[in-house]
Short mmCIF file of N, CA and C in Angstrom, two decimals:
data_model
loop_
_atom_site.label_atom_id
_atom_site.label_comp_id
_atom_site.label_asym_id
_atom_site.label_seq_id
_atom_site.Cartn_x
_atom_site.Cartn_y
_atom_site.Cartn_z
N MET A 1 0.78 77.85 95.21
CA MET A 1 1.65 77.13 94.30
C MET A 1 1.73 75.65 94.68
N GLY A 2 1.78 75.35 95.97
CA GLY A 2 1.87 73.99 96.44
C GLY A 2 0.64 73.18 96.07
N LEU A 3 -0.55 73.79 96.17
CA LEU A 3 -1.81 73.11 95.84
C LEU A 3 -1.86 72.75 94.36
N ILE A 4 -1.38 73.64 93.51
CA ILE A 4 -1.36 73.37 92.06
C ILE A 4 -0.44 72.20 91.76
N PHE A 5 0.72 72.14 92.45
CA PHE A 5 1.66 71.04 92.24
C PHE A 5 1.03 69.71 92.66
N ILE A 6 0.33 69.69 93.79
CA ILE A 6 -0.32 68.47 94.27
C ILE A 6 -1.38 68.01 93.29
N GLU A 7 -2.21 68.95 92.80
CA GLU A 7 -3.26 68.58 91.82
C GLU A 7 -2.64 68.06 90.53
N PHE A 8 -1.52 68.72 90.08
CA PHE A 8 -0.85 68.28 88.86
C PHE A 8 -0.26 66.88 89.06
N PHE A 9 0.35 66.64 90.23
CA PHE A 9 0.94 65.35 90.53
C PHE A 9 -0.14 64.27 90.57
N ASN A 10 -1.29 64.54 91.18
CA ASN A 10 -2.40 63.57 91.22
C ASN A 10 -2.94 63.30 89.83
N MET A 11 -3.04 64.34 89.00
CA MET A 11 -3.52 64.17 87.62
C MET A 11 -2.54 63.30 86.83
N LYS A 12 -1.24 63.52 87.07
CA LYS A 12 -0.23 62.73 86.39
C LYS A 12 -0.33 61.26 86.81
N LYS A 13 -0.56 60.99 88.11
CA LYS A 13 -0.73 59.62 88.59
C LYS A 13 -1.97 58.99 87.98
N LEU A 14 -3.05 59.76 87.91
CA LEU A 14 -4.30 59.26 87.34
C LEU A 14 -4.12 58.92 85.86
N THR A 15 -3.44 59.79 85.13
CA THR A 15 -3.21 59.56 83.70
C THR A 15 -2.34 58.31 83.51
N SER A 16 -1.31 58.17 84.33
CA SER A 16 -0.45 56.98 84.24
C SER A 16 -1.22 55.71 84.56
N LEU A 17 -2.05 55.77 85.58
CA LEU A 17 -2.85 54.61 85.97
C LEU A 17 -3.82 54.22 84.85
N LEU A 18 -4.47 55.21 84.25
CA LEU A 18 -5.40 54.92 83.15
C LEU A 18 -4.66 54.35 81.94
N SER A 19 -3.48 54.89 81.64
CA SER A 19 -2.69 54.37 80.51
C SER A 19 -2.27 52.92 80.76
N LEU A 20 -1.79 52.67 81.97
CA LEU A 20 -1.37 51.32 82.32
C LEU A 20 -2.55 50.35 82.27
N SER A 21 -3.69 50.75 82.79
CA SER A 21 -4.89 49.90 82.76
C SER A 21 -5.30 49.61 81.32
N SER A 22 -5.27 50.61 80.47
CA SER A 22 -5.65 50.42 79.06
C SER A 22 -4.71 49.44 78.38
N MET A 23 -3.42 49.54 78.67
CA MET A 23 -2.47 48.63 78.05
C MET A 23 -2.71 47.19 78.51
N ILE A 24 -3.00 47.02 79.79
CA ILE A 24 -3.27 45.67 80.31
C ILE A 24 -4.50 45.08 79.67
N ILE A 25 -5.55 45.87 79.55
CA ILE A 25 -6.79 45.40 78.94
C ILE A 25 -6.57 45.02 77.48
N LEU A 26 -5.87 45.88 76.75
CA LEU A 26 -5.63 45.59 75.34
C LEU A 26 -4.75 44.36 75.14
N CYS A 27 -3.78 44.17 76.01
CA CYS A 27 -2.90 43.00 75.90
C CYS A 27 -3.62 41.70 76.27
N SER A 28 -4.67 41.81 77.05
CA SER A 28 -5.38 40.60 77.46
C SER A 28 -6.46 40.19 76.47
N CYS A 29 -6.67 40.96 75.45
CA CYS A 29 -7.67 40.60 74.44
C CYS A 29 -7.20 39.34 73.71
N ASP A 30 -8.15 38.54 73.28
CA ASP A 30 -7.84 37.27 72.64
C ASP A 30 -8.68 37.14 71.39
N SER A 31 -8.09 36.65 70.34
CA SER A 31 -8.82 36.54 69.08
C SER A 31 -9.54 35.21 68.92
N ARG A 32 -9.44 34.33 69.94
CA ARG A 32 -10.11 33.04 69.83
C ARG A 32 -11.61 33.21 69.99
N THR A 33 -12.36 32.35 69.33
CA THR A 33 -13.81 32.39 69.42
C THR A 33 -14.29 31.51 70.56
N TYR A 34 -15.57 31.57 70.85
CA TYR A 34 -16.16 30.73 71.89
C TYR A 34 -15.92 29.26 71.57
N GLU A 35 -16.07 28.88 70.32
CA GLU A 35 -15.88 27.50 69.92
C GLU A 35 -14.45 27.03 70.17
N ASP A 36 -13.48 27.96 70.03
CA ASP A 36 -12.08 27.59 70.26
C ASP A 36 -11.80 27.28 71.72
N ILE A 37 -12.45 27.97 72.63
CA ILE A 37 -12.15 27.82 74.05
C ILE A 37 -13.22 27.06 74.82
N SER A 38 -14.32 26.76 74.17
CA SER A 38 -15.44 26.10 74.85
C SER A 38 -15.15 24.63 75.12
N ASP A 39 -15.79 24.16 76.17
CA ASP A 39 -15.74 22.74 76.52
C ASP A 39 -16.87 21.99 75.80
N ASN A 40 -17.64 22.71 75.01
CA ASN A 40 -18.82 22.14 74.37
C ASN A 40 -18.56 21.92 72.87
N LYS A 41 -17.58 21.11 72.57
CA LYS A 41 -17.22 20.84 71.17
C LYS A 41 -17.77 19.50 70.73
N PRO A 42 -18.13 19.37 69.46
CA PRO A 42 -18.58 18.07 68.96
C PRO A 42 -17.44 17.05 69.05
N ILE A 43 -17.80 15.82 69.32
CA ILE A 43 -16.82 14.74 69.45
C ILE A 43 -16.76 14.01 68.11
N GLU A 44 -15.57 13.92 67.56
CA GLU A 44 -15.43 13.34 66.23
C GLU A 44 -15.06 11.86 66.25
N LEU A 45 -14.27 11.44 67.22
CA LEU A 45 -13.86 10.03 67.28
C LEU A 45 -14.95 9.19 67.93
N PRO A 46 -14.99 7.90 67.62
CA PRO A 46 -15.97 7.03 68.28
C PRO A 46 -15.76 7.00 69.79
N VAL A 47 -16.85 6.98 70.54
CA VAL A 47 -16.79 6.94 72.00
C VAL A 47 -16.98 5.50 72.44
N LYS A 48 -16.14 5.06 73.36
CA LYS A 48 -16.19 3.70 73.88
C LYS A 48 -16.33 3.76 75.41
N TYR A 49 -17.00 2.76 75.96
CA TYR A 49 -17.26 2.73 77.39
C TYR A 49 -15.96 2.75 78.21
N THR A 50 -15.07 1.81 77.95
CA THR A 50 -13.89 1.65 78.79
C THR A 50 -13.00 2.89 78.78
N ALA A 51 -12.77 3.47 77.62
CA ALA A 51 -11.86 4.60 77.51
C ALA A 51 -12.52 5.94 77.86
N ASP A 52 -13.79 6.10 77.56
CA ASP A 52 -14.41 7.42 77.65
C ASP A 52 -15.49 7.56 78.72
N ILE A 53 -16.38 6.59 78.82
CA ILE A 53 -17.52 6.68 79.73
C ILE A 53 -17.15 6.25 81.15
N LYS A 54 -16.45 5.16 81.27
CA LYS A 54 -16.12 4.62 82.59
C LYS A 54 -15.39 5.64 83.48
N PRO A 55 -14.41 6.40 82.96
CA PRO A 55 -13.75 7.39 83.82
C PRO A 55 -14.72 8.48 84.33
N ILE A 56 -15.67 8.87 83.51
CA ILE A 56 -16.66 9.87 83.94
C ILE A 56 -17.53 9.28 85.05
N ILE A 57 -17.98 8.05 84.86
CA ILE A 57 -18.79 7.37 85.87
C ILE A 57 -18.01 7.23 87.18
N GLU A 58 -16.76 6.79 87.08
CA GLU A 58 -15.94 6.59 88.28
C GLU A 58 -15.69 7.89 89.04
N ASN A 59 -15.52 8.99 88.32
CA ASN A 59 -15.22 10.27 88.97
C ASN A 59 -16.45 11.03 89.45
N ASN A 60 -17.62 10.71 88.91
CA ASN A 60 -18.80 11.52 89.22
C ASN A 60 -20.00 10.76 89.77
N CYS A 61 -20.06 9.45 89.56
CA CYS A 61 -21.28 8.71 89.88
C CYS A 61 -21.10 7.57 90.87
N ILE A 62 -19.96 6.93 90.81
CA ILE A 62 -19.78 5.67 91.54
C ILE A 62 -19.82 5.86 93.06
N GLY A 63 -19.59 7.07 93.53
CA GLY A 63 -19.68 7.34 94.96
C GLY A 63 -21.04 7.01 95.52
N CYS A 64 -22.09 7.24 94.75
CA CYS A 64 -23.46 6.92 95.18
C CYS A 64 -24.00 5.66 94.49
N HIS A 65 -23.54 5.39 93.27
CA HIS A 65 -24.09 4.30 92.46
C HIS A 65 -23.16 3.10 92.39
N ALA A 66 -22.50 2.78 93.50
CA ALA A 66 -21.60 1.63 93.55
C ALA A 66 -22.41 0.33 93.64
N GLU A 67 -21.76 -0.76 93.31
CA GLU A 67 -22.38 -2.08 93.42
C GLU A 67 -22.77 -2.30 94.88
N GLY A 68 -23.99 -2.77 95.11
CA GLY A 68 -24.47 -3.04 96.45
C GLY A 68 -25.08 -1.85 97.17
N SER A 69 -25.12 -0.70 96.51
CA SER A 69 -25.73 0.47 97.16
C SER A 69 -27.25 0.41 97.00
N PHE A 70 -27.94 1.23 97.75
CA PHE A 70 -29.40 1.26 97.68
C PHE A 70 -29.87 1.95 96.40
N ILE A 71 -29.00 2.75 95.82
CA ILE A 71 -29.32 3.46 94.58
C ILE A 71 -28.91 2.58 93.41
N LYS A 72 -29.61 2.71 92.29
CA LYS A 72 -29.32 1.92 91.10
C LYS A 72 -27.82 1.91 90.80
N PRO A 73 -27.17 0.75 90.82
CA PRO A 73 -25.72 0.70 90.59
C PRO A 73 -25.36 0.99 89.13
N LEU A 74 -24.23 1.67 88.98
CA LEU A 74 -23.68 1.96 87.66
C LEU A 74 -22.21 1.56 87.63
N ALA A 75 -21.91 0.41 88.19
CA ALA A 75 -20.53 -0.03 88.36
C ALA A 75 -19.99 -0.81 87.17
N THR A 76 -20.85 -1.32 86.30
CA THR A 76 -20.39 -2.14 85.18
C THR A 76 -20.88 -1.58 83.85
N TYR A 77 -20.24 -2.05 82.81
CA TYR A 77 -20.65 -1.67 81.46
C TYR A 77 -22.13 -1.97 81.23
N GLU A 78 -22.57 -3.17 81.57
CA GLU A 78 -23.96 -3.57 81.35
C GLU A 78 -24.94 -2.66 82.11
N GLN A 79 -24.61 -2.32 83.35
CA GLN A 79 -25.49 -1.47 84.14
C GLN A 79 -25.61 -0.07 83.53
N VAL A 80 -24.51 0.48 83.08
CA VAL A 80 -24.53 1.81 82.46
C VAL A 80 -25.26 1.75 81.13
N LYS A 81 -24.96 0.74 80.33
CA LYS A 81 -25.61 0.57 79.02
C LYS A 81 -27.13 0.43 79.18
N ASN A 82 -27.56 -0.40 80.14
CA ASN A 82 -28.99 -0.63 80.34
C ASN A 82 -29.72 0.59 80.89
N ASN A 83 -29.01 1.53 81.44
CA ASN A 83 -29.62 2.72 82.04
C ASN A 83 -29.28 4.01 81.29
N ILE A 84 -28.80 3.90 80.05
CA ILE A 84 -28.34 5.08 79.33
C ILE A 84 -29.44 6.14 79.15
N ASN A 85 -30.66 5.72 78.89
CA ASN A 85 -31.72 6.73 78.69
C ASN A 85 -32.00 7.50 79.97
N SER A 86 -32.01 6.82 81.09
CA SER A 86 -32.18 7.48 82.39
C SER A 86 -31.00 8.39 82.69
N ILE A 87 -29.80 7.92 82.41
CA ILE A 87 -28.60 8.72 82.65
C ILE A 87 -28.65 9.99 81.82
N LEU A 88 -28.95 9.86 80.53
CA LEU A 88 -29.02 11.03 79.66
C LEU A 88 -30.09 12.02 80.14
N ASP A 89 -31.22 11.49 80.57
CA ASP A 89 -32.27 12.36 81.09
C ASP A 89 -31.78 13.14 82.31
N ARG A 90 -31.17 12.43 83.25
CA ARG A 90 -30.77 13.04 84.52
C ARG A 90 -29.62 14.04 84.36
N ILE A 91 -28.63 13.74 83.53
CA ILE A 91 -27.47 14.64 83.41
C ILE A 91 -27.78 15.89 82.58
N GLN A 92 -28.89 15.86 81.81
CA GLN A 92 -29.23 17.01 80.98
C GLN A 92 -30.33 17.90 81.60
N ARG A 93 -30.80 17.55 82.77
CA ARG A 93 -31.83 18.37 83.41
C ARG A 93 -31.25 19.72 83.81
N PRO A 94 -32.10 20.74 83.88
CA PRO A 94 -31.60 22.08 84.24
C PRO A 94 -31.16 22.14 85.70
N ASP A 95 -30.24 23.06 85.98
CA ASP A 95 -29.82 23.29 87.36
C ASP A 95 -31.03 23.63 88.21
N GLY A 96 -31.06 23.12 89.41
CA GLY A 96 -32.19 23.35 90.30
C GLY A 96 -33.23 22.24 90.26
N ASP A 97 -33.23 21.43 89.23
CA ASP A 97 -34.15 20.30 89.14
C ASP A 97 -33.72 19.27 90.18
N PRO A 98 -34.63 18.82 91.04
CA PRO A 98 -34.23 17.88 92.09
C PRO A 98 -33.73 16.53 91.56
N GLY A 99 -34.03 16.19 90.33
CA GLY A 99 -33.58 14.92 89.77
C GLY A 99 -32.29 15.02 88.98
N LYS A 100 -31.71 16.22 88.90
CA LYS A 100 -30.47 16.39 88.14
C LYS A 100 -29.34 15.61 88.79
N MET A 101 -28.54 14.98 87.96
CA MET A 101 -27.38 14.22 88.41
C MET A 101 -26.14 14.73 87.68
N PRO A 102 -24.99 14.57 88.27
CA PRO A 102 -24.76 14.10 89.63
C PRO A 102 -25.09 15.16 90.66
N LYS A 103 -25.37 14.71 91.87
CA LYS A 103 -25.78 15.62 92.95
C LYS A 103 -24.69 16.60 93.33
N GLY A 104 -23.44 16.23 93.19
CA GLY A 104 -22.32 17.08 93.60
C GLY A 104 -22.05 18.24 92.66
N GLY A 105 -22.68 18.29 91.51
CA GLY A 105 -22.44 19.33 90.53
C GLY A 105 -22.58 18.77 89.13
N SER A 106 -22.90 19.64 88.21
CA SER A 106 -23.15 19.22 86.83
C SER A 106 -21.91 18.66 86.15
N LEU A 107 -22.15 17.76 85.23
CA LEU A 107 -21.08 17.34 84.33
C LEU A 107 -20.80 18.49 83.37
N SER A 108 -19.62 18.51 82.81
CA SER A 108 -19.29 19.54 81.82
C SER A 108 -20.04 19.25 80.53
N PRO A 109 -20.21 20.27 79.68
CA PRO A 109 -20.85 20.01 78.38
C PRO A 109 -20.12 18.93 77.58
N ALA A 110 -18.80 18.88 77.67
CA ALA A 110 -18.04 17.85 76.94
C ALA A 110 -18.36 16.45 77.47
N GLN A 111 -18.51 16.33 78.78
CA GLN A 111 -18.85 15.02 79.36
C GLN A 111 -20.25 14.60 78.94
N ILE A 112 -21.18 15.52 78.95
CA ILE A 112 -22.55 15.21 78.52
C ILE A 112 -22.53 14.81 77.05
N ASN A 113 -21.79 15.55 76.23
CA ASN A 113 -21.68 15.20 74.80
C ASN A 113 -21.07 13.82 74.61
N THR A 114 -20.18 13.43 75.50
CA THR A 114 -19.56 12.11 75.42
C THR A 114 -20.61 11.01 75.59
N PHE A 115 -21.51 11.18 76.56
CA PHE A 115 -22.59 10.20 76.75
C PHE A 115 -23.51 10.17 75.54
N ILE A 116 -23.87 11.33 75.02
CA ILE A 116 -24.76 11.41 73.85
C ILE A 116 -24.11 10.71 72.66
N LYS A 117 -22.84 10.99 72.44
CA LYS A 117 -22.12 10.39 71.30
C LYS A 117 -21.97 8.88 71.50
N TRP A 118 -21.74 8.45 72.74
CA TRP A 118 -21.62 7.01 73.01
C TRP A 118 -22.90 6.29 72.62
N LYS A 119 -24.03 6.86 72.97
CA LYS A 119 -25.31 6.24 72.58
C LYS A 119 -25.46 6.24 71.06
N ALA A 120 -25.13 7.36 70.43
CA ALA A 120 -25.24 7.45 68.96
C ALA A 120 -24.29 6.47 68.26
N ASP A 121 -23.15 6.19 68.89
CA ASP A 121 -22.17 5.26 68.32
C ASP A 121 -22.53 3.80 68.57
N GLY A 122 -23.59 3.54 69.31
CA GLY A 122 -24.02 2.16 69.51
C GLY A 122 -23.65 1.54 70.84
N LEU A 123 -23.23 2.36 71.81
CA LEU A 123 -22.95 1.89 73.18
C LEU A 123 -21.88 0.80 73.22
N THR A 124 -20.79 1.00 72.48
CA THR A 124 -19.73 -0.01 72.43
C THR A 124 -18.88 -0.01 73.71
N GLU A 125 -18.39 -1.20 74.06
CA GLU A 125 -17.62 -1.36 75.30
C GLU A 125 -16.14 -1.04 75.10
N ASN A 126 -15.52 -1.66 74.11
CA ASN A 126 -14.07 -1.45 73.90
C ASN A 126 -13.77 -0.95 72.51
#
């Protein structure tokens, strides 16, 4: 009789655990699409160097590409503008490519799209 009670008690715990797990999974479902939560959205507003590009450069590139460094500097608007094709090439290379930039890790899709849109918008400064 004791063995049957233990098996019944374990089955009851298992059933409760499965029910609880199912409820957690169902409650965590989300109706948003990939486009709703993705960082890879089209940019609708015009992109400008000072407001949009410069912060990305300062946070991801200037550590190696500062003025006076041995590597091509990207410290000013003119330097970034004059090197946009090289920048676009380097930031869009696949992971594992030795020429991919920045070296510390990839830019987000939104940051890459910002550079692409800036070029398409005419490389404006302000």
